[in-house]
mmCIF file of C-alpha atoms and ligand atoms in Angstrom:
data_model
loop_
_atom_site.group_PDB
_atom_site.id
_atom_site.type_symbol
_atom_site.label_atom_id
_atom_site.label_comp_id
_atom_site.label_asym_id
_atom_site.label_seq_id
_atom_site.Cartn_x
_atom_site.Cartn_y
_atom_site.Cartn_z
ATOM 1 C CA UNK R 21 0.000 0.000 0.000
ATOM 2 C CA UNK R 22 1.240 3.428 -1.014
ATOM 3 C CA UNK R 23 2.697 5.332 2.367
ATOM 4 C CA UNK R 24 0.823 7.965 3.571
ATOM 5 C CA UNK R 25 3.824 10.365 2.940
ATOM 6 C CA UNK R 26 3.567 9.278 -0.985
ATOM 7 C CA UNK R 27 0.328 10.054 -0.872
ATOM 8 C CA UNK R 28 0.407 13.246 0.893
ATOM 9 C CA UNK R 29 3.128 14.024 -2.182
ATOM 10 C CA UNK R 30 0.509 13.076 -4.395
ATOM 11 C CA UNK R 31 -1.764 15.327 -2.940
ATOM 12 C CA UNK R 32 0.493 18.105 -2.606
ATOM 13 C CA UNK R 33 1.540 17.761 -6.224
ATOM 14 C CA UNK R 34 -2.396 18.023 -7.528
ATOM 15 C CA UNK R 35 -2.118 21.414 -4.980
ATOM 16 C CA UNK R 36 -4.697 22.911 -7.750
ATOM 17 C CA UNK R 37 -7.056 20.369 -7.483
ATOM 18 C CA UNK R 38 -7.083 19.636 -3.387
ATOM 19 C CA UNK R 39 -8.589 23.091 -3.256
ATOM 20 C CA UNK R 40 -10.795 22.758 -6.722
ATOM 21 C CA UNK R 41 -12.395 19.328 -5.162
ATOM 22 C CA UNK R 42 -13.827 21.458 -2.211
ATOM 23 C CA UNK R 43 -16.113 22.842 -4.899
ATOM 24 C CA UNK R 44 -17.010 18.539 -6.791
ATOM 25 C CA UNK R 45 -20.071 17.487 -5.052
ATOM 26 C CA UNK R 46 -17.976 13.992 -3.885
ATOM 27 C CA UNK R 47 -16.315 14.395 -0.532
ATOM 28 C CA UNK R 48 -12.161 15.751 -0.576
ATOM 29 C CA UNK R 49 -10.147 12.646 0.397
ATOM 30 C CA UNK R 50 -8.869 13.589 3.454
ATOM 31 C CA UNK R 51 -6.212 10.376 3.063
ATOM 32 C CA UNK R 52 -6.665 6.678 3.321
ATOM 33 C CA UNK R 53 -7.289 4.228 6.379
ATOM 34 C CA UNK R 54 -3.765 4.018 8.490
ATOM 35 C CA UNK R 55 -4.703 4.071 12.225
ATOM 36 C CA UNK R 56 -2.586 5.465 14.535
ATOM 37 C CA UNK R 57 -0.486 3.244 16.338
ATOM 38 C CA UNK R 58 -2.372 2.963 19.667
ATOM 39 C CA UNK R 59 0.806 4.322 21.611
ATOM 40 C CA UNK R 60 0.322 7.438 19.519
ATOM 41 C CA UNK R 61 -3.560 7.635 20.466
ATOM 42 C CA UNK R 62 -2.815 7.502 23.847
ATOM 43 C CA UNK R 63 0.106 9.897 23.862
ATOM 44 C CA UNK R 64 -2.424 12.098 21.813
ATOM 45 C CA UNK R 65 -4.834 11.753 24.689
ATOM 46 C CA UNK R 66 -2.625 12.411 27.560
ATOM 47 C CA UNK R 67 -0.679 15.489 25.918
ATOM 48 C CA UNK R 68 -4.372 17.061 25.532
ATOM 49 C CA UNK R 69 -4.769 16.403 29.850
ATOM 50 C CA UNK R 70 -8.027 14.925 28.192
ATOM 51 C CA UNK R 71 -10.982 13.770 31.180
ATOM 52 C CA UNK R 72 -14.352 12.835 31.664
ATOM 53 C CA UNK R 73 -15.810 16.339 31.162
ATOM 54 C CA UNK R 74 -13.946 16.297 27.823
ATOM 55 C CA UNK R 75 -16.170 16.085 24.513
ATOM 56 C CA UNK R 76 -13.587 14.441 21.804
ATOM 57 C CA UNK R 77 -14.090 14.368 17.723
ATOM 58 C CA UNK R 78 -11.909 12.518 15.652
ATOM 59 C CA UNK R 79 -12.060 13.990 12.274
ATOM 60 C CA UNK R 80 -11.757 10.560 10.021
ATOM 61 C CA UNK R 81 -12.216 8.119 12.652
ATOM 62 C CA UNK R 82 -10.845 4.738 10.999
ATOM 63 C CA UNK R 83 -11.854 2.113 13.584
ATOM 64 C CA UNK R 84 -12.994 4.488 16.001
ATOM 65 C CA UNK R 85 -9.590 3.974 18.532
ATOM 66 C CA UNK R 86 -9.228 7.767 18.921
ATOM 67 C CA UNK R 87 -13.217 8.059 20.346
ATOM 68 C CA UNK R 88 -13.018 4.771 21.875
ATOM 69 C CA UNK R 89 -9.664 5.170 23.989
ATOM 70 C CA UNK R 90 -10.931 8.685 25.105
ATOM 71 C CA UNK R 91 -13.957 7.550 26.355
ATOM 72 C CA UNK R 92 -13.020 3.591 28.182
ATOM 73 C CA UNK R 93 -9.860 5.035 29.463
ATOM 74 C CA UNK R 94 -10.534 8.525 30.115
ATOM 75 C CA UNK R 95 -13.880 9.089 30.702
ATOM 76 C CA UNK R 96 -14.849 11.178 27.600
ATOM 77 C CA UNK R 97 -17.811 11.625 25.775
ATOM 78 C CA UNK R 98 -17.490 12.338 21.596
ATOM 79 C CA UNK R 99 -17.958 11.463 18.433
ATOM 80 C CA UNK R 100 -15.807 9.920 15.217
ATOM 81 C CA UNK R 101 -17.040 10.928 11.704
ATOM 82 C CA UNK R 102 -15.735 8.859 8.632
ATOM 83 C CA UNK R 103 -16.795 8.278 5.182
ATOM 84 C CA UNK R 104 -16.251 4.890 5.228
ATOM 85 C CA UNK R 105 -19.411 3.149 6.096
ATOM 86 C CA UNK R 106 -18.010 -0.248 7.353
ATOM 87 C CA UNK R 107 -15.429 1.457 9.252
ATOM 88 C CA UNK R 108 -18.334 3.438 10.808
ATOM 89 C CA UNK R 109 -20.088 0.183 11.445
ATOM 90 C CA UNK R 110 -16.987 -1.389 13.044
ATOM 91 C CA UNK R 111 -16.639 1.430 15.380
ATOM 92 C CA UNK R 112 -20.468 1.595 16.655
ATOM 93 C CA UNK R 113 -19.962 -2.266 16.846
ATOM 94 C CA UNK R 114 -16.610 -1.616 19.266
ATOM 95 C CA UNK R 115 -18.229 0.845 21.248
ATOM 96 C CA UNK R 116 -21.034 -1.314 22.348
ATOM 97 C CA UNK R 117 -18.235 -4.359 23.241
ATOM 98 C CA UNK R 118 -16.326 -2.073 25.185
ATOM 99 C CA UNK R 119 -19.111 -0.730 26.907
ATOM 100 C CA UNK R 120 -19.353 3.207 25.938
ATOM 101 C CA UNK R 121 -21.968 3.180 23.502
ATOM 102 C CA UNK R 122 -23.825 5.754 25.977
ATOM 103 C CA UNK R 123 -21.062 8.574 25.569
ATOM 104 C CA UNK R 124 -19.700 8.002 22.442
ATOM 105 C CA UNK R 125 -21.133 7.287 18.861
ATOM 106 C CA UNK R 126 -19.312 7.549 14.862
ATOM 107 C CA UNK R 127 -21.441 8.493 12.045
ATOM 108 C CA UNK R 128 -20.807 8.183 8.045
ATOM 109 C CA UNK R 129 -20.454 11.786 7.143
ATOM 110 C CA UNK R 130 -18.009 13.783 5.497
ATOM 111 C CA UNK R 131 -15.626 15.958 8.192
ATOM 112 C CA UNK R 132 -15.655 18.892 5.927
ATOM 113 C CA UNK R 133 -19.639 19.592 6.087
ATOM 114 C CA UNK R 134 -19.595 17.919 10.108
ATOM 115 C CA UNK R 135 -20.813 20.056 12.729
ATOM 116 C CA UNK R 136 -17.541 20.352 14.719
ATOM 117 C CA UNK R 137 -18.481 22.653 17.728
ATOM 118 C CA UNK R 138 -19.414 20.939 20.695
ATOM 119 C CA UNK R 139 -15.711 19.580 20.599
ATOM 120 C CA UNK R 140 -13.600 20.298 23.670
ATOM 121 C CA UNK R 141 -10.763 18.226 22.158
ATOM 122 C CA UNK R 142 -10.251 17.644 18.721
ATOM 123 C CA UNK R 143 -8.054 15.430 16.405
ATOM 124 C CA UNK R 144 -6.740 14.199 13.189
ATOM 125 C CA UNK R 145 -4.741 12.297 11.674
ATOM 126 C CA UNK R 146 -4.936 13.055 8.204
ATOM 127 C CA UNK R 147 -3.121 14.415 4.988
ATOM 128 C CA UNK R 148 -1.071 17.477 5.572
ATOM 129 C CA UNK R 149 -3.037 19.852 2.641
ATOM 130 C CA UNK R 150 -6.483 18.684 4.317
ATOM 131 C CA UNK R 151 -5.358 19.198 7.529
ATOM 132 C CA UNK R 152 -4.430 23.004 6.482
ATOM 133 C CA UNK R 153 -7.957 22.993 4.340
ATOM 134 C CA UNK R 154 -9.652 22.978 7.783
ATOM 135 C CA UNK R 155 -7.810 26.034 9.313
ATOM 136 C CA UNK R 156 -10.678 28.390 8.945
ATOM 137 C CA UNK R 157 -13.717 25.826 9.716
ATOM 138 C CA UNK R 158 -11.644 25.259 13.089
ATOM 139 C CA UNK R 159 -11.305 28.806 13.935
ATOM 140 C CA UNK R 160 -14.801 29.779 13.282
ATOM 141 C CA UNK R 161 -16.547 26.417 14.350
ATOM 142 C CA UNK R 162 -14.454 26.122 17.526
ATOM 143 C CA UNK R 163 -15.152 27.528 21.219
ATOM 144 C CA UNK R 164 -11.444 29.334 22.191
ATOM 145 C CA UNK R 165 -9.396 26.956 24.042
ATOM 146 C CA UNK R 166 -10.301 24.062 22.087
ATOM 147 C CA UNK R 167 -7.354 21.869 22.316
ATOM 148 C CA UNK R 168 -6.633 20.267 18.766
ATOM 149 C CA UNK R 169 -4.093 17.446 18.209
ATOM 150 C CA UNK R 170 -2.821 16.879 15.055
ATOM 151 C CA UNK R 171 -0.911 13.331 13.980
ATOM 152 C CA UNK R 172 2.326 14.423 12.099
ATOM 153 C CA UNK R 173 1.291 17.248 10.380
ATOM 154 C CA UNK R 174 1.071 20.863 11.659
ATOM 155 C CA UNK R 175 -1.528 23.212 10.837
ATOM 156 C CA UNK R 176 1.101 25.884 8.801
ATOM 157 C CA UNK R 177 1.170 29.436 10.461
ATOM 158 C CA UNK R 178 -0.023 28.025 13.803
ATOM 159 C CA UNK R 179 2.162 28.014 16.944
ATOM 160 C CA UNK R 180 1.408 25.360 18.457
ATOM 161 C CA UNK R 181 1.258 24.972 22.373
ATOM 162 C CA UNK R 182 3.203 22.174 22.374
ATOM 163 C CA UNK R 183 4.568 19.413 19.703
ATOM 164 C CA UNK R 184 6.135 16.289 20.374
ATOM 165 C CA UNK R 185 8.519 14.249 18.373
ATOM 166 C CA UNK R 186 9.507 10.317 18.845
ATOM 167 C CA UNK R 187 10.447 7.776 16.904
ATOM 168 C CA UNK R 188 8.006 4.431 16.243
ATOM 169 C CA UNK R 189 9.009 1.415 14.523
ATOM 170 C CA UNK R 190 5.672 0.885 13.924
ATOM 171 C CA UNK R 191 5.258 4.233 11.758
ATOM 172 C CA UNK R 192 7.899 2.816 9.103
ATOM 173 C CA UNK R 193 4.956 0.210 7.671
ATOM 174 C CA UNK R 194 2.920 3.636 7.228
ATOM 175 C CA UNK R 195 5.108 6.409 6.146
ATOM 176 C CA UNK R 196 8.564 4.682 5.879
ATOM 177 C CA UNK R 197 10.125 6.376 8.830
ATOM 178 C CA UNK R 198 10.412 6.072 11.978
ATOM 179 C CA UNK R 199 9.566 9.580 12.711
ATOM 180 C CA UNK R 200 6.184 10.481 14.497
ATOM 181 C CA UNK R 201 4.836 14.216 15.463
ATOM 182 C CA UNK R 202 2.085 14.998 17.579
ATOM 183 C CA UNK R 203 1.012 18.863 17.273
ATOM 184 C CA UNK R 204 -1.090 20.171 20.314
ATOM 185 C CA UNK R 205 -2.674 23.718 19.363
ATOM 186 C CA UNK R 206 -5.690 25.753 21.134
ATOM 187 C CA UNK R 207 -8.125 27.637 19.722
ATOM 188 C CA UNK R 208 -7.722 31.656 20.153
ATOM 189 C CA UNK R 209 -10.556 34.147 21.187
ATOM 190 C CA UNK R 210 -11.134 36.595 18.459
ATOM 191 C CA UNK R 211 -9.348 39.695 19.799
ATOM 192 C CA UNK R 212 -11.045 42.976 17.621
ATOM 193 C CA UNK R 213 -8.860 45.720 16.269
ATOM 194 C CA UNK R 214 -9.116 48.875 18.910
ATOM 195 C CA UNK R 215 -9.699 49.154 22.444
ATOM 196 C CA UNK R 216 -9.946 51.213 25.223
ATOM 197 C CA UNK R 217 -7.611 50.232 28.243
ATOM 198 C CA UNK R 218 -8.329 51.166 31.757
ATOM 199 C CA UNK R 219 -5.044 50.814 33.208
ATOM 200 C CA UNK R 220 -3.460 51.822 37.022
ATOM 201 C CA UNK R 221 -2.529 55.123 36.988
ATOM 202 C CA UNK R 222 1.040 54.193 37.918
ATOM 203 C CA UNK R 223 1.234 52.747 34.243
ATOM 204 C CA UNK R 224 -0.928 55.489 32.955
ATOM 205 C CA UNK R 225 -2.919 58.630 33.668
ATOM 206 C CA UNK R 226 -5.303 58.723 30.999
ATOM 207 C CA UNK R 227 -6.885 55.600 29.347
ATOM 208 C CA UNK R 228 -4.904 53.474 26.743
ATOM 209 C CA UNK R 229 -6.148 53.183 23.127
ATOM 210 C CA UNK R 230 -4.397 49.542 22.280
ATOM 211 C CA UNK R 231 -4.700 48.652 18.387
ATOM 212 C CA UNK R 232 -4.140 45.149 17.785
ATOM 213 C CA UNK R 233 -3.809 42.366 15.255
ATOM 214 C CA UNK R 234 -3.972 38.976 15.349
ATOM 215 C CA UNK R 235 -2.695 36.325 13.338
ATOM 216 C CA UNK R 236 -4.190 33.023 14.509
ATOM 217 C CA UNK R 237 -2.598 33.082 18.516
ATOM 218 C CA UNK R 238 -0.307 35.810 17.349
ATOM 219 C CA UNK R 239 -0.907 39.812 18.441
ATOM 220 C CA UNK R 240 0.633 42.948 17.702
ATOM 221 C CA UNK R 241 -0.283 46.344 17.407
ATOM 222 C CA UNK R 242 0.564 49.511 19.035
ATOM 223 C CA UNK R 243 -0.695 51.277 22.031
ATOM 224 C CA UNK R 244 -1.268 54.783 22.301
ATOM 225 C CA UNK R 245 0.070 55.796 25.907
ATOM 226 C CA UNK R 246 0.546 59.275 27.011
ATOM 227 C CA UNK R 247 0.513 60.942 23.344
ATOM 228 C CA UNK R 248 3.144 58.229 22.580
ATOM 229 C CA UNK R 249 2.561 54.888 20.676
ATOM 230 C CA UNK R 250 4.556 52.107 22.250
ATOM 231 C CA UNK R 251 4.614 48.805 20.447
ATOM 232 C CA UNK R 252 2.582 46.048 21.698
ATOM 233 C CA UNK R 253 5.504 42.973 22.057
ATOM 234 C CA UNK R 254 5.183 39.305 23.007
ATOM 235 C CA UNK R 255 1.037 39.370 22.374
ATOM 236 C CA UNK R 256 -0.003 35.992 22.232
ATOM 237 C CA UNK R 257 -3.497 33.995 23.101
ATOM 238 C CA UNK R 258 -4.239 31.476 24.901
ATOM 239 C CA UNK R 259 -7.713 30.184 24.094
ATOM 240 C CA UNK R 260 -9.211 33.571 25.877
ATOM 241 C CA UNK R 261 -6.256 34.242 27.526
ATOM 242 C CA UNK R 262 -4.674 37.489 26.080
ATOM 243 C CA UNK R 263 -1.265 38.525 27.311
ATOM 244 C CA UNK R 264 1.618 41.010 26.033
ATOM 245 C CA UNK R 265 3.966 43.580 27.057
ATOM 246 C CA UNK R 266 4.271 47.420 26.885
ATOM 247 C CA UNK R 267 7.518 49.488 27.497
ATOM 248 C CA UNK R 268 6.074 52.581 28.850
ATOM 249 C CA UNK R 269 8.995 54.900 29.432
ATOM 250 C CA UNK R 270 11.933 53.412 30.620
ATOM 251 C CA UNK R 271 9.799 50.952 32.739
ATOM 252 C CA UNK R 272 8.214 47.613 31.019
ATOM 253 C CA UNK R 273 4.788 46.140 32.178
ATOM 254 C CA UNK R 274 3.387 42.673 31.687
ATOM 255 C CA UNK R 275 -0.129 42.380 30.820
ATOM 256 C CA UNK R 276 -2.460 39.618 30.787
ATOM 257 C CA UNK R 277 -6.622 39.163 30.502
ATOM 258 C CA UNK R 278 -9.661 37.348 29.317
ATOM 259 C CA UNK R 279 -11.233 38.206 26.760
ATOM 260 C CA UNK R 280 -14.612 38.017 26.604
ATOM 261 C CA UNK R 281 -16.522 38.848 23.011
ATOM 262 C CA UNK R 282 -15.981 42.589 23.651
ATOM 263 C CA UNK R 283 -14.347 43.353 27.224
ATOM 264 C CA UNK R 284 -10.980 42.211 28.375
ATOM 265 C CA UNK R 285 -11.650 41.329 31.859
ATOM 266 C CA UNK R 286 -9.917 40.136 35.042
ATOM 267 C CA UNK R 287 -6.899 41.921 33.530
ATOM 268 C CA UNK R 288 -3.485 42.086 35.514
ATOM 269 C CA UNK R 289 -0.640 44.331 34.786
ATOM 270 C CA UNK R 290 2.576 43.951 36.522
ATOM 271 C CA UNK R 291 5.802 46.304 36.734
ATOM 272 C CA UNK R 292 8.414 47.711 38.411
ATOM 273 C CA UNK R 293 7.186 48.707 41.620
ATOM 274 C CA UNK R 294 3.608 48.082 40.219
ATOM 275 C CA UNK R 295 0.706 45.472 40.316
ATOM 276 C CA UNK R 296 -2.522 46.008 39.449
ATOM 277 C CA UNK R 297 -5.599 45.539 37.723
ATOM 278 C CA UNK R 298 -7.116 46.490 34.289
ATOM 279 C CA UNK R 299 -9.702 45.749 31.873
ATOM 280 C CA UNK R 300 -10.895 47.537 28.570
ATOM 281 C CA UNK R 301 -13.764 47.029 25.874
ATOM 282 C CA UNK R 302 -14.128 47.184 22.377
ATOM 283 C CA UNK R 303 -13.748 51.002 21.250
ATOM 284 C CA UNK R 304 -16.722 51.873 18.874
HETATM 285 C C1 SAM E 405 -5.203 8.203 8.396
HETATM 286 S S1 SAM E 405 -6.824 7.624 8.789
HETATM 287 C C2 SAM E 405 -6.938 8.089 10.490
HETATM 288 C C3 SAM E 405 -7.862 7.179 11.296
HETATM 289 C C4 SAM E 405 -7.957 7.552 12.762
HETATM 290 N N1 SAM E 405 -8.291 8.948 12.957
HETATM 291 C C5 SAM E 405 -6.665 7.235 13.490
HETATM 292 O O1 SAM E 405 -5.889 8.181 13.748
HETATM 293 O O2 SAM E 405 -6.426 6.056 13.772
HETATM 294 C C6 SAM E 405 -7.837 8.873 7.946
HETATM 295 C C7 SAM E 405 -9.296 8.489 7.846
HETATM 296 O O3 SAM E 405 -10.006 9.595 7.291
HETATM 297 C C8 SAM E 405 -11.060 9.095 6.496
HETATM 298 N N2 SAM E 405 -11.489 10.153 5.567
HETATM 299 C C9 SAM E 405 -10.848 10.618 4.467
HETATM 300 N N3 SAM E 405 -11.530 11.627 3.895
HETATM 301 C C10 SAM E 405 -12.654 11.816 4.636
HETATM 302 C C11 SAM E 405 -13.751 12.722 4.569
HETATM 303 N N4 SAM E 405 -13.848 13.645 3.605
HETATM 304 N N5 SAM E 405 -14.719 12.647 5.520
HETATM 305 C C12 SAM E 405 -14.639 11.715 6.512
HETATM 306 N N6 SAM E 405 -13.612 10.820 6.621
HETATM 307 C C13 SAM E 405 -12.628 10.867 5.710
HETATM 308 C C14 SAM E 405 -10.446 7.894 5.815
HETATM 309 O O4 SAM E 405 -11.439 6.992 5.337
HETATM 310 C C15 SAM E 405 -9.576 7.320 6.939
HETATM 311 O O5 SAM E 405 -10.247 6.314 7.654
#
């Protein structure tokens, strides 16, 4: 059988037509049927700290193991979609053996047109151009701090939280190396373009007009402080979490908040000699 690195060459190659098929009534092939090795699922499962009040979806289930590990040895609830009926079948069969047939089911569906937001935890293991197809379905499907685990290929222009790299002789039968990745991203809050900053007055007398912009988990921007713009450095999201730095001066403060549609709350700013709160909403 052709490796799943040929095929992703393959893929890549017909670039064009990977984004052209979106458009064909059949479903994109999102890659053939290789499970991951169970070690993988289950290094998968415990880099995402998954538990019972987790909600898993395995984009291209296979046989289900993804679902079915989450839920007999974690505790999770979730769902596998695949396009492959029998493999659907096999899956709804396993879950009933093993006993989680309550908390977890698979359906025959394709995972572009799936309904992907009740997810807490999401993963994949599938081609790397389909994987980067689904970039803007996750971001506007998922909540933000969805955790989502990718099998060996990263979602390009993410950072992800964490990525691990081992090596499995069992991979070599699939892809022809040893060589396995496991990418571990989480969703960002949507962080608008201009706000107004209620800060202490140690870091600033008058409110602060921050303009941001975000690429994916990435901000940057520039704040307005004083009559001076300062550059916003180190921005970065956390699911809602929102934290960066301002030099005001010669002293530098550490911020950090939740943001919530259009407030930053439960702000914190921290600096020399200073620690206090802040918060700011969307400016109009
Ligand atoms: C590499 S396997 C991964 C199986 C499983 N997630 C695992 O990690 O063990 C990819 C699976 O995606 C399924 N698939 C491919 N394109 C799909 C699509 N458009 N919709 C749903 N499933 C699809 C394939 O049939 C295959 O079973």
């Amino acid at each position: 059988m052709k490796t799943l690195r040929f095929l992703a060459l393959a893929a890549a190659l017909a670039a064009g037509g990977a984004h052209g098929q979106v458009k064909d009534k059949a479903p994109v092939d999102a890659g053939p049927y290789v499970p991951s090795p169970q070690s993988v699922v289950a290094d998968m499962l415990k880099i995402a700290d998954i538990g019972p009040k987790d909600f898993v979806i395995d984009l291209g289930s296979g046989d289900g193991r993804i679902v079915l590990t989450a839920a007999k040895v974690f505790g999770a609830s979730g769902f596998g979609v695949e396009i492959k009926d029998n493999l659907v079948k096999e899956s709804n069969e396993a879950a009933k053996v093993q006993g989680v047939a309550d908390r977890v089911k698979f359906i025959t569906a394709d995972l572009f047109k799936t309904d992907i937001s009740k997810a807490t935890v999401l993963t994949m293991y599938l081609l790397p151009n389909t994987v980067n197809m689904l970039k803007d379905k996750l971001l506007t499907e998922l909540r933000p701090g969805t955790k989502i685990l990718s099998h060996d290929y990263p979602l390009s222009g993410w950072i992800p939280e964490r990525y691990v790299q081992m090596d499995l002789e069992d991979k070599v039968a699939i892809s022809g190396v040893t060589t396995t990745l496991i990418y571990l991203y989480m969703v960002p809050a949507k962080v608008g373009p201009a706000w107004t900053a209620n800060v202490p007055v140690a870091v600033s007398k008058e409110p602060i007009r921050l303009n941001l912009k975000q690429q994916v988990t990435r901000v940057s921007g520039v704040a307005r402080v004083g009559g001076r713009d300062v550059p916003v450095e180190e921005g970065k999201l956390r699911g809602e979490k929102l934290s960066f730095r301002l030099g005001v001066g010669s002293k530098s403060y550490e911020f950090s908040g939740t943001v919530k549609g259009e407030a930053i709350v439960e702000g914190t700013v921290a600096g020399p000699g200073t620690k206090g709160a802040w918060t700011a909403a969307l400016a109009k």
